[in-house]
Coordinates of C-alpha atoms in Angstrom, one line a residue:
X1111 CA 91.2 87.4 88.8
X1112 CA 94.3 88.3 90.9
X1113 CA 96.6 85.9 92.4
X1114 CA 96.1 87.9 95.6
X1115 CA 92.6 86.4 96.2
X1116 CA 94.0 82.8 96.1
X1117 CA 96.6 83.5 99.0
X1118 CA 93.9 83.7 101.7
X1119 CA 90.8 81.4 103.0
X1120 CA 88.6 84.3 103.8
X1121 CA 87.4 87.5 101.9
X1122 CA 88.9 91.0 103.0
X1123 CA 91.9 89.6 104.8
X1124 CA 94.0 91.4 107.4
X1125 CA 97.6 91.6 107.0
X1126 CA 99.4 92.4 110.4
X1127 CA 102.8 93.9 110.6
X1128 CA 105.5 92.5 112.5
X1129 CA 107.7 95.7 112.5
X1130 CA 111.3 94.4 113.3
X1131 CA 113.8 96.2 115.6
X1132 CA 116.4 98.3 113.9
X1133 CA 118.9 96.2 111.8
X1134 CA 122.6 96.3 112.5
X1135 CA 124.2 99.3 111.0
X1136 CA 121.3 101.5 111.1
X1137 CA 121.3 104.6 113.5
X1138 CA 118.8 103.1 115.9
X1139 CA 120.4 99.8 116.2
X1140 CA 120.4 98.3 119.7
X1141 CA 124.0 96.9 119.7
X1142 CA 123.5 95.8 123.4
X1143 CA 120.6 93.5 122.5
X1144 CA 121.9 92.5 119.3
X1145 CA 120.5 90.3 116.8
X1146 CA 119.0 88.0 119.5
X1147 CA 117.0 91.1 120.6
X1148 CA 115.3 91.4 117.1
X1149 CA 114.6 87.8 117.1
X1150 CA 113.0 87.9 120.6
X1151 CA 111.0 90.9 119.9
X1152 CA 109.8 89.8 116.6
X1153 CA 108.8 86.4 118.1
X1154 CA 106.8 88.2 120.8
X1155 CA 104.8 90.3 118.3
X1156 CA 104.2 87.1 115.6
X1157 CA 102.6 85.4 118.7
X1158 CA 100.4 88.2 119.7
X1159 CA 99.2 88.6 116.2
X1160 CA 98.7 84.9 115.5
X1161 CA 97.0 84.4 118.8
X1162 CA 94.7 87.2 117.7
X1163 CA 93.9 85.2 114.5
X1164 CA 94.9 87.9 111.8
X1165 CA 94.8 86.5 108.6
X1166 CA 98.5 87.2 107.4
X1167 CA 101.6 88.6 108.8
X1168 CA 104.2 90.8 106.9
X1169 CA 107.8 91.3 108.3
X1170 CA 109.3 94.9 107.6
X1171 CA 112.1 97.1 108.8
X1172 CA 109.9 100.2 109.6
X1173 CA 112.4 101.1 112.3
X1174 CA 115.3 101.4 109.9
X1175 CA 115.1 105.1 110.1
X1176 CA 116.5 107.1 108.2
X1177 CA 114.9 105.2 105.4
X1178 CA 117.1 104.4 102.1
X1179 CA 115.7 103.4 98.6
X1180 CA 118.6 101.0 98.4
X1181 CA 119.5 99.1 101.6
X1182 CA 122.6 97.7 102.8
X1183 CA 123.2 94.0 102.0
X1184 CA 123.4 93.3 106.0
X1185 CA 119.8 94.4 106.3
X1186 CA 118.4 91.9 104.0
X1187 CA 120.7 89.1 105.3
X1188 CA 119.7 90.0 108.9
X1189 CA 116.0 90.0 108.1
X1190 CA 116.3 86.8 106.3
X1191 CA 118.2 85.4 109.4
X1192 CA 115.5 86.7 111.8
X1193 CA 112.6 85.2 109.6
X1194 CA 114.5 81.8 109.2
X1195 CA 114.9 81.5 113.2
X1196 CA 111.0 82.0 113.4
X1197 CA 109.9 80.1 110.4
X1198 CA 108.7 77.3 112.4
X1199 CA 106.3 79.2 114.3
X1200 CA 104.8 81.2 111.5
X1201 CA 101.2 79.6 111.2
X1202 CA 99.8 82.3 108.6
X1203 CA 100.7 83.3 105.1
X1204 CA 103.4 85.9 105.4
X1205 CA 105.1 88.6 103.3
X1206 CA 108.1 90.8 103.7
X1207 CA 108.8 94.4 103.0
X1208 CA 112.4 95.9 102.8
X1209 CA 111.8 99.6 102.9
X1210 CA 112.2 101.0 100.0
X1211 CA 114.0 98.5 98.0
X1212 CA 111.9 96.0 95.6
X1213 CA 114.8 93.8 94.6
X1214 CA 116.0 93.2 98.1
X1215 CA 112.2 92.4 99.0
X1216 CA 112.0 89.9 96.3
X1217 CA 115.6 88.4 97.3
X1218 CA 114.0 88.1 100.8
X1219 CA 110.9 86.5 99.8
X1220 CA 112.9 84.0 97.8
X1221 CA 115.2 83.0 100.6
X1222 CA 112.5 82.9 103.3
X1223 CA 109.5 81.4 101.3
X1224 CA 107.2 84.3 101.8
X1225 CA 104.0 84.4 99.6
X1226 CA 103.9 88.3 99.0
X1227 CA 105.8 91.4 99.1
X1228 CA 104.9 95.2 99.7
X1229 CA 106.5 97.9 97.6
X1230 CA 106.4 100.9 95.9
X1231 CA 106.7 99.7 92.2
X1232 CA 105.5 102.3 90.1
X1233 CA 105.6 106.0 89.7
X1234 CA 107.9 109.0 90.3
X1235 CA 108.2 110.8 93.3
X1236 CA 109.7 113.7 95.3
X1237 CA 110.3 112.2 98.6
X1238 CA 112.3 112.4 102.2
X1239 CA 114.8 110.1 100.7
X1240 CA 115.2 112.1 97.5
X1241 CA 114.0 111.5 93.9
X1242 CA 112.3 108.1 93.8
X1243 CA 111.8 106.1 90.7
X1244 CA 111.0 102.5 91.4
X1245 CA 111.4 99.9 88.5
X1246 CA 108.7 97.6 88.4
X1247 CA 110.0 95.8 85.2
X1248 CA 113.2 95.0 87.1
X1249 CA 111.6 93.8 90.2
X1250 CA 109.0 91.5 88.1
X1251 CA 112.0 90.0 86.0
X1252 CA 114.1 89.2 89.1
X1253 CA 111.1 87.6 90.5
X1254 CA 111.4 85.3 87.8
X1255 CA 115.0 84.9 87.7
X1256 CA 114.7 83.6 91.4
X1257 CA 112.2 81.2 90.2
X1258 CA 109.3 82.9 92.2
X1259 CA 106.7 83.7 89.5
X1260 CA 104.2 82.6 92.2
X1261 CA 105.3 85.6 94.4
X1262 CA 102.4 87.9 94.9
X1263 CA 103.4 91.7 94.4
X1264 CA 101.6 94.7 96.2
X1265 CA 102.1 97.9 94.6
X1266 CA 101.7 101.0 96.7
X1267 CA 100.5 103.5 94.4
X1268 CA 100.4 106.5 96.8
X1269 CA 103.8 106.3 98.5
X1270 CA 104.3 107.6 102.1
X1271 CA 106.8 110.2 102.9
X1272 CA 106.6 111.4 99.4
X1273 CA 104.4 113.3 96.6
X1274 CA 103.9 112.1 93.1
X1275 CA 105.3 114.1 90.2
X1276 CA 102.8 112.4 88.0
X1277 CA 99.8 114.8 88.0
X1278 CA 97.3 112.2 86.6
X1279 CA 94.6 111.8 89.3
X1280 CA 95.3 108.7 91.4
X1281 CA 92.7 106.6 89.9
X1282 CA 94.2 107.1 86.6
X1283 CA 97.7 106.2 87.9
X1284 CA 96.2 103.2 89.6
X1285 CA 94.5 101.8 86.6
X1286 CA 97.5 102.5 84.5
X1287 CA 100.0 101.0 86.9
X1288 CA 97.7 97.6 86.6
X1289 CA 97.7 97.6 82.9
X1290 CA 101.5 98.5 82.6
X1291 CA 103.2 96.7 85.4
X1292 CA 100.8 93.9 86.2
X1293 CA 101.1 94.1 90.1
X1294 CA 98.9 91.5 92.1
X1295 CA 97.0 94.0 94.1
X1296 CA 97.1 97.9 94.8
X1297 CA 97.6 99.7 98.0
X1298 CA 96.3 103.1 98.8
X1299 CA 98.3 104.9 101.7
X1300 CA 98.0 107.9 103.9
X1301 CA 100.9 110.6 104.0
X1302 CA 103.0 108.6 106.4
X1303 CA 103.0 105.5 108.3
X1304 CA 99.9 105.3 110.7
X1305 CA 97.9 107.9 109.0
X1306 CA 94.8 107.1 107.3
X1307 CA 94.3 106.6 103.5
X1308 CA 91.4 108.8 102.0
X1309 CA 88.2 107.1 102.1
X1310 CA 87.4 108.9 98.9
X1311 CA 90.9 107.8 97.3
X1312 CA 89.9 104.3 98.1
X1313 CA 86.6 104.4 96.6
X1314 CA 88.0 105.9 93.4
X1315 CA 90.7 103.5 93.0
X1316 CA 88.5 100.5 93.7
X1317 CA 85.9 102.1 91.0
X1318 CA 88.5 101.9 88.2
X1319 CA 89.9 98.5 89.2
X1320 CA 86.9 96.3 90.1
X1321 CA 88.9 93.1 89.2
X1322 CA 91.9 93.7 91.2
X1323 CA 92.6 93.6 94.9
X1324 CA 92.6 97.2 96.5
X1325 CA 93.8 97.2 99.9
X1326 CA 94.0 100.3 102.6
X1327 CA 97.6 100.3 103.5
X1328 CA 98.1 102.7 106.4
X1329 CA 96.2 104.2 109.2
X1330 CA 93.3 101.6 109.8
X1331 CA 91.6 101.8 113.2
X1332 CA 89.4 100.0 115.3
X1333 CA 86.9 102.8 115.1
X1334 CA 87.3 102.7 111.2
X1335 CA 88.0 99.3 110.1
X1336 CA 84.5 98.0 109.5
X1337 CA 83.7 101.0 107.1
X1338 CA 87.0 100.6 105.3
X1339 CA 86.1 96.8 104.6
X1340 CA 82.9 98.0 102.8
X1341 CA 85.2 99.5 100.1
X1342 CA 88.6 97.8 100.4
X1343 CA 89.4 94.1 99.6
X1344 CA 91.6 94.1 102.8
X1345 CA 93.8 96.0 105.0
X1346 CA 97.5 96.3 106.2
X1347 CA 97.6 97.1 109.7
X1348 CA 100.3 98.0 112.1
X1349 CA 100.1 101.0 114.3
X1350 CA 96.6 100.3 115.7
X1351 CA 97.5 97.0 117.0
X1352 CA 100.5 98.4 119.2
X1353 CA 100.6 99.3 122.8
X1354 CA 98.7 103.1 122.8
X1355 CA 98.3 102.7 119.1
X1356 CA 101.9 104.0 118.6
X1357 CA 104.0 102.6 115.7
X1358 CA 107.2 102.2 117.6
X1359 CA 105.7 100.2 120.5
X1360 CA 105.4 96.4 120.7
X1361 CA 102.0 94.7 119.7
X1362 CA 99.3 94.9 122.5
X1363 CA 97.6 91.4 122.4
X1364 CA 94.4 92.8 123.7
X1365 CA 94.3 95.6 121.1
X1366 CA 94.9 93.2 118.2
X1367 CA 92.2 90.7 119.5
X1368 CA 89.6 93.5 120.0
X1369 CA 90.5 94.7 116.4
X1370 CA 90.0 91.1 114.9
X1371 CA 86.7 90.7 116.7
X1372 CA 85.5 93.9 114.9
X1373 CA 86.7 92.8 111.6
X1374 CA 85.2 89.3 111.8
X1375 CA 81.7 90.9 112.8
X1376 CA 82.0 93.3 109.8
X1377 CA 82.9 90.3 107.5
X1378 CA 80.0 88.5 108.7

């Protein structure tokens, strides 16, 4: 059974996103607020999510648009600094996601003590960022070089902002990825951040991977989460918990609490 299932005290966990404000050097960075502004915004969102009793949190750099396939070292360093500042306040299992750079995610997890990472680890894509050919073998070996064989790797097999150049059906790609590249969980996504994954895709992937954790990665909403949890082994949620359901807004404490109330009822 996947290491993923051992991370959480409850079945069908909800992993909630702490979308960090733009990093130094990126086009949307707020130089006036500075790094301290990133820390305080993350602290506010972290508190709101933990007060809502999500099962885990994940720190990511979704605001670092335009995205890159290999990030500047300052991004990883700043993310490590921010998480380090908040480390004593984190009460839940936590993960990290450096878009779209698996080795940087592994390095950040090793530096901060994160339990898991999310990345595109397998496949070949035509993307908004150009040709995209992730290397799961490199990321997995780097994990071991940094003495983190326990680090749980979540592989998004239907990359956002991209189209797979592999014409095998998604369930075949997912099953093959688990066999060849040994991720600890598989994620199914919509076309872009905040857009729902196809229910039929989730069902098809879970059908061929009954013993692997399969999670809905994008677009999970208050109105849909109960039905999604009938299929998936958990969800990653960001936009739905924000003010007005907008990805770029802060977490709305009441929306987060309402979401988790629905989840707890659905989980029984």
